[in-house]
Amino acid sequence: MKERWMGLDYGTKTVGVAVSDALGITAQGVETVTRKSNKKLRQTLARIEALIEEYEVSKVVLGLPKNMNNTLGERAEETKEFQAMLQRRTGLEVVLWDERLTTMESERILQEGGVRRENRKERIDWMAATLILQSYMDAHPIPEK
């Protein structure tokens, strides 16, 4: 049995969530957590904590929105603040992973999969979280428990 990891795509109003499968081979989209305002994180963090418990997650991979020239902007700084909050609340390691182009790739995958435009919006965040986690898992295989 492998550890279970969680991938997150943190946005201004949503957080896409994915988890690794039981074998530690693939990332699976779980859900998109939505909030009414960028600063209202209490319920978002509580939902992520519940999912961490439900899936028995031991590590979180958080997408870091770097600029195309590899610099960090305002969104990246907000993501780092979210990382610190998540680490404090869960006690888990929360690693940052480059998420450049994952939203565009998610859009392409959903479009090629025949998902209607009006249904893509609700799936794009957890698809991006899946790509972030899968990319990290490909570079850092999950160890045996």
XYZ file of N, CA and C in Angstrom:
435
model
N 0.845 -1.188 0.000
C 0.000 0.000 0.000
C 0.885 1.244 0.000
N 0.527 2.196 -0.838
C 1.280 3.444 -0.959
C 0.643 4.540 -0.112
N 1.438 5.569 0.148
C 0.889 6.777 0.769
C -0.112 7.386 -0.207
N -0.979 8.255 0.297
C -1.889 9.005 -0.579
C -1.504 10.470 -0.505
N -1.408 11.084 -1.656
C -1.083 12.497 -1.757
C -2.266 13.254 -2.357
N -2.322 14.547 -2.064
C -3.378 15.409 -2.578
C -2.757 16.516 -3.414
N -3.389 16.841 -4.535
C -2.974 17.962 -5.362
C -4.023 19.054 -5.279
N -3.577 20.305 -5.213
C -4.498 21.443 -5.127
C -4.158 22.490 -6.182
N -5.192 22.997 -6.832
C -5.069 24.134 -7.744
C -5.803 25.288 -7.067
N -5.040 26.171 -6.415
C -5.598 27.260 -5.616
C -5.902 28.473 -6.498
N -7.159 28.903 -6.492
C -7.567 30.074 -7.255
C -8.253 31.095 -6.372
N -8.648 32.210 -6.967
C -9.248 33.283 -6.175
C -10.598 32.894 -5.583
N -11.363 32.052 -6.270
C -12.684 31.659 -5.754
C -12.877 30.157 -5.668
N -11.944 29.391 -6.199
C -12.074 27.936 -6.175
C -10.739 27.277 -5.852
N -10.830 26.043 -5.378
C -9.650 25.205 -5.194
C -9.981 23.847 -5.789
N -9.246 23.485 -6.844
C -9.413 22.165 -7.431
C -8.676 21.155 -6.571
N -9.280 19.975 -6.386
C -8.700 18.951 -5.510
C -8.570 17.641 -6.275
N -7.403 17.007 -6.151
C -7.160 15.690 -6.716
C -6.413 14.867 -5.668
N -6.520 13.546 -5.748
C -5.764 12.657 -4.859
C -5.123 11.556 -5.690
N -4.072 10.975 -5.146
C -3.435 9.845 -5.809
C -4.278 8.597 -5.582
N -4.188 7.659 -6.533
C -4.908 6.395 -6.369
C -4.196 5.528 -5.319
N -4.823 4.438 -4.921
C -4.285 3.579 -3.855
C -2.929 2.975 -4.219
N -2.651 2.821 -5.500
C -1.377 2.251 -5.936
C -0.281 3.305 -6.102
N -0.668 4.592 -6.004
C 0.315 5.668 -6.127
C 0.800 5.875 -7.548
N -0.041 5.532 -8.532
C 0.357 5.623 -9.934
C -0.282 6.821 -10.626
N -1.571 7.040 -10.371
C -2.276 8.111 -11.071
C -2.954 9.076 -10.101
N -3.149 10.289 -10.592
C -3.892 11.307 -9.849
C -5.329 11.289 -10.344
N -6.273 11.441 -9.414
C -7.699 11.409 -9.736
C -8.354 12.699 -9.240
N -9.109 13.363 -10.106
C -9.834 14.557 -9.687
C -10.919 14.195 -8.694
N -11.082 15.013 -7.659
C -12.062 14.740 -6.603
C -13.204 15.746 -6.645
N -12.882 17.025 -6.512
C -13.925 18.051 -6.505
C -13.311 19.429 -6.620
N -14.185 20.412 -6.784
C -13.779 21.809 -6.747
C -14.464 22.454 -5.551
N -13.660 23.021 -4.660
C -14.183 23.712 -3.481
C -14.365 25.175 -3.879
N -15.576 25.699 -3.692
C -15.888 27.077 -4.092
C -16.140 27.931 -2.863
N -15.699 29.193 -2.925
C -15.977 30.136 -1.840
C -16.475 31.444 -2.434
N -17.181 32.203 -1.624
C -17.810 33.429 -2.110
C -16.823 34.590 -2.282
N -15.733 34.576 -1.507
C -14.775 35.678 -1.552
C -13.363 35.139 -1.371
N -12.396 35.831 -1.945
C -10.994 35.418 -1.878
C -10.499 35.295 -0.437
N -10.984 36.139 0.439
C -10.487 36.155 1.816
C -11.227 35.182 2.748
N -12.301 34.585 2.295
C -13.104 33.674 3.127
C -12.562 32.255 3.017
N -11.474 31.989 3.736
C -10.792 30.705 3.583
C -11.145 29.666 4.645
N -11.823 30.055 5.707
C -12.087 29.122 6.800
C -12.829 27.865 6.326
N -13.920 28.060 5.591
C -14.694 26.908 5.100
C -13.906 26.107 4.064
N -13.135 26.803 3.222
C -12.314 26.123 2.222
C -11.291 25.227 2.909
N -10.600 25.772 3.905
C -9.604 24.990 4.640
C -10.252 23.820 5.375
N -11.435 24.040 5.934
C -12.146 22.962 6.645
C -12.511 21.837 5.679
N -12.958 22.186 4.469
C -13.311 21.150 3.488
C -12.077 20.378 3.046
N -10.975 21.070 2.820
C -9.735 20.397 2.436
C -9.269 19.468 3.554
N -9.370 19.934 4.805
C -9.010 19.081 5.950
C -9.877 17.824 5.989
N -11.172 17.970 5.718
C -12.077 16.814 5.707
C -11.668 15.826 4.613
N -11.293 16.344 3.444
C -10.854 15.468 2.354
C -9.519 14.794 2.682
N -8.633 15.511 3.353
C -7.356 14.930 3.786
C -7.619 13.748 4.706
N -8.551 13.929 5.634
C -8.906 12.851 6.558
C -9.577 11.691 5.816
N -10.532 12.017 4.956
C -11.275 10.984 4.225
C -10.357 10.101 3.374
N -9.398 10.726 2.699
C -8.505 9.986 1.805
C -7.189 9.572 2.482
N -7.040 9.888 3.764
C -5.837 9.553 4.533
C -4.576 10.061 3.829
N -4.600 11.343 3.506
C -3.517 12.002 2.776
C -2.339 12.286 3.705
N -1.115 12.056 3.193
C 0.084 12.300 3.992
C 0.935 13.454 3.462
N 0.628 13.948 2.258
C 1.369 15.073 1.676
C 0.439 15.820 0.736
N 0.628 17.154 0.678
C -0.173 17.992 -0.217
C 0.768 18.659 -1.224
N 0.380 18.618 -2.489
C 1.121 19.273 -3.562
C 0.256 20.437 -4.045
N 0.763 21.645 -3.857
C 0.023 22.863 -4.168
C 0.623 23.530 -5.396
N -0.211 23.754 -6.405
C 0.268 24.387 -7.629
C 0.738 25.807 -7.377
N 1.943 26.125 -7.879
C 2.503 27.470 -7.739
C 2.395 28.174 -9.091
N 1.592 29.257 -9.153
C 1.386 29.948 -10.429
C 2.542 30.893 -10.768
N 3.569 30.345 -11.390
C 4.710 31.159 -11.813
C 4.365 31.882 -13.108
N 5.014 33.021 -13.312
C 4.896 33.719 -14.583
C 5.689 32.930 -15.630
N 5.395 33.175 -16.896
C 6.078 32.421 -17.947
C 7.587 32.650 -17.942
N 8.061 33.797 -17.409
C 9.502 34.062 -17.339
C 10.111 33.536 -16.033
N 9.363 32.672 -15.335
C 9.804 31.996 -14.109
C 9.833 32.890 -12.865
N 9.269 34.103 -12.939
C 9.200 34.966 -11.768
C 7.901 34.691 -11.009
N 7.839 35.186 -9.786
C 6.652 35.022 -8.959
C 5.912 36.340 -8.842
N 4.617 36.309 -9.105
C 3.793 37.511 -9.017
C 2.901 37.481 -7.785
N 1.886 38.323 -7.798
C 0.957 38.454 -6.669
C 0.222 37.144 -6.367
N -0.227 36.432 -7.408
C -0.941 35.157 -7.198
C -0.031 34.124 -6.523
N 1.237 34.121 -6.892
C 2.179 33.184 -6.277
C 2.364 33.514 -4.797
N 2.418 34.793 -4.471
C 2.559 35.190 -3.062
C 1.326 34.775 -2.259
N 0.126 34.946 -2.844
C -1.107 34.508 -2.178
C -1.102 32.988 -1.990
N -0.574 32.273 -2.964
C -0.484 30.817 -2.875
C 0.455 30.407 -1.739
N 1.556 31.124 -1.583
C 2.489 30.824 -0.486
C 1.834 31.070 0.876
N 1.002 32.113 0.973
C 0.263 32.377 2.217
C -0.711 31.230 2.499
N -1.386 30.743 1.446
C -2.302 29.612 1.586
C -1.533 28.367 2.011
N -0.347 28.167 1.443
C 0.513 27.040 1.818
C 0.810 27.072 3.313
N 1.192 28.239 3.836
C 1.518 28.381 5.255
C 0.298 28.073 6.129
N -0.880 28.583 5.746
C -2.116 28.310 6.503
C -2.417 26.815 6.519
N -2.291 26.179 5.371
C -2.597 24.760 5.240
C -1.637 23.908 6.074
N -0.366 24.265 6.043
C 0.625 23.536 6.859
C 0.328 23.683 8.345
N 0.011 24.910 8.759
C -0.309 25.148 10.171
C -1.514 24.333 10.607
N -2.566 24.331 9.795
C -3.816 23.665 10.171
C -3.733 22.147 10.112
N -2.986 21.608 9.136
C -2.974 20.151 8.956
C -1.755 19.462 9.547
N -0.656 20.197 9.700
C 0.583 19.589 10.161
C 1.270 18.763 9.074
N 0.728 18.806 7.855
C 1.307 18.039 6.752
C 2.307 18.879 5.968
N 3.203 18.181 5.275
C 4.093 18.849 4.342
C 3.247 19.317 3.155
N 3.379 20.601 2.794
C 2.678 21.157 1.637
C 3.764 21.691 0.708
N 4.015 20.955 -0.381
C 5.062 21.345 -1.323
C 4.464 22.156 -2.465
N 5.242 23.110 -2.940
C 4.816 23.927 -4.079
C 5.353 23.291 -5.358
N 4.512 23.268 -6.408
C 4.901 22.660 -7.683
C 4.427 23.554 -8.817
N 5.321 23.818 -9.747
C 5.046 24.693 -10.888
C 3.774 24.246 -11.617
N 2.827 25.160 -11.724
C 1.549 24.817 -12.368
C 1.353 25.510 -13.711
N 2.418 26.091 -14.254
C 2.271 26.826 -15.518
C 1.616 25.951 -16.593
N 0.654 26.529 -17.259
C -0.069 25.941 -18.395
C -1.032 24.814 -18.031
N -1.205 24.489 -16.746
C -2.120 23.393 -16.403
C -3.574 23.746 -16.698
N -3.962 25.003 -16.529
C -5.341 25.378 -16.824
C -5.610 25.276 -18.319
N -4.663 25.720 -19.133
C -4.830 25.598 -20.580
C -4.876 24.127 -21.000
N -4.019 23.311 -20.421
C -4.003 21.883 -20.722
C -5.314 21.230 -20.275
N -5.827 21.633 -19.126
C -7.105 21.103 -18.634
C -8.229 21.432 -19.596
N -8.249 22.668 -20.054
C -9.268 23.103 -21.024
C -9.197 22.241 -22.284
N -7.985 21.998 -22.774
C -7.796 21.192 -23.985
C -8.279 19.754 -23.772
N -7.917 19.159 -22.642
C -8.317 17.779 -22.345
C -9.837 17.663 -22.273
N -10.470 18.603 -21.564
C -11.929 18.561 -21.434
C -12.615 18.775 -22.782
N -12.063 19.682 -23.583
C -12.626 19.950 -24.900
C -12.506 18.706 -25.784
N -11.313 18.093 -25.789
C -11.110 16.887 -26.590
C -11.960 15.723 -26.092
N -12.270 15.741 -24.791
C -13.103 14.695 -24.211
C -14.589 14.908 -24.465
N -14.923 15.971 -25.187
C -16.306 16.213 -25.541
C -17.141 16.847 -24.442
N -16.486 17.407 -23.421
C -17.224 18.068 -22.343
C -17.735 19.406 -22.863
N -19.029 19.623 -22.720
C -19.647 20.857 -23.202
C -19.065 22.073 -22.487
N -18.990 23.177 -23.212
C -18.393 24.409 -22.690
C -18.962 24.800 -21.320
N -20.293 24.737 -21.172
C -20.906 25.157 -19.900
C -20.558 24.209 -18.747
N -20.144 22.982 -19.050
C -19.760 22.027 -18.004
C -18.267 22.044 -17.709
N -17.483 22.654 -18.588
C -16.025 22.684 -18.396
C -15.627 23.517 -17.190
N -16.318 24.642 -16.978
C -15.964 25.562 -15.890
C -15.942 24.859 -14.539
N -16.915 23.987 -14.291
C -16.979 23.308 -12.993
C -15.941 22.186 -12.865
N -15.359 21.760 -13.966
C -14.399 20.651 -13.926
C -12.955 21.082 -14.120
N -12.748 22.292 -14.617
C -11.402 22.704 -15.010
C -10.443 22.773 -13.827
N -10.930 23.178 -12.649
C -10.049 23.315 -11.492
C -9.578 21.963 -10.966
N -10.500 20.993 -10.856
C -10.022 19.697 -10.376
C -9.203 18.984 -11.434
N -9.431 19.288 -12.705
C -8.581 18.732 -13.758
C -7.175 19.319 -13.657
N -7.079 20.630 -13.405
C -5.768 21.264 -13.225
C -5.066 20.685 -11.995
N -5.809 20.454 -10.910
C -5.227 19.838 -9.704
C -4.703 18.441 -10.027
N -5.428 17.715 -10.864
C -5.006 16.373 -11.273
C -3.692 16.445 -12.048
N -3.585 17.399 -12.965
C -2.354 17.556 -13.743
C -1.178 17.964 -12.862
N -1.419 18.845 -11.899
C -0.368 19.274 -10.976
C 0.144 18.068 -10.186
N -0.791 17.310 -9.606
C -0.399 16.151 -8.797
C 0.280 15.089 -9.649
N -0.264 14.812 -10.834
C 0.342 13.787 -11.697
C 1.762 14.176 -12.096
N 1.968 15.436 -12.411
C 3.302 15.921 -12.768
C 4.277 15.726 -11.607
N 3.832 16.067 -10.409
C 4.684 15.894 -9.225
C 4.978 14.410 -8.983
N 3.946 13.557 -9.101
C 4.119 12.113 -8.876
C 5.072 11.509 -9.911
N 5.007 11.983 -11.152
C 5.912 11.485 -12.184
C 7.365 11.810 -11.841
N 7.586 12.986 -11.245
C 8.936 13.415 -10.885
C 9.388 12.842 -9.537
N 8.447 12.541 -8.657
C 8.734 12.051 -7.297
C 7.779 10.884 -6.974
N 8.121 9.670 -7.383
C 7.214 8.530 -7.114
C 6.882 8.393 -5.625
N 5.652 8.003 -5.359
C 5.190 7.832 -3.980
C 5.838 6.592 -3.375
N 6.435 6.732 -2.182
C 7.079 5.576 -1.552
C 6.065 4.618 -0.913
N 6.496 3.394 -0.671
C 5.668 2.436 0.068
C 5.514 2.931 1.499
N 4.392 2.587 2.128
C 4.171 2.961 3.533
C 5.082 2.154 4.433
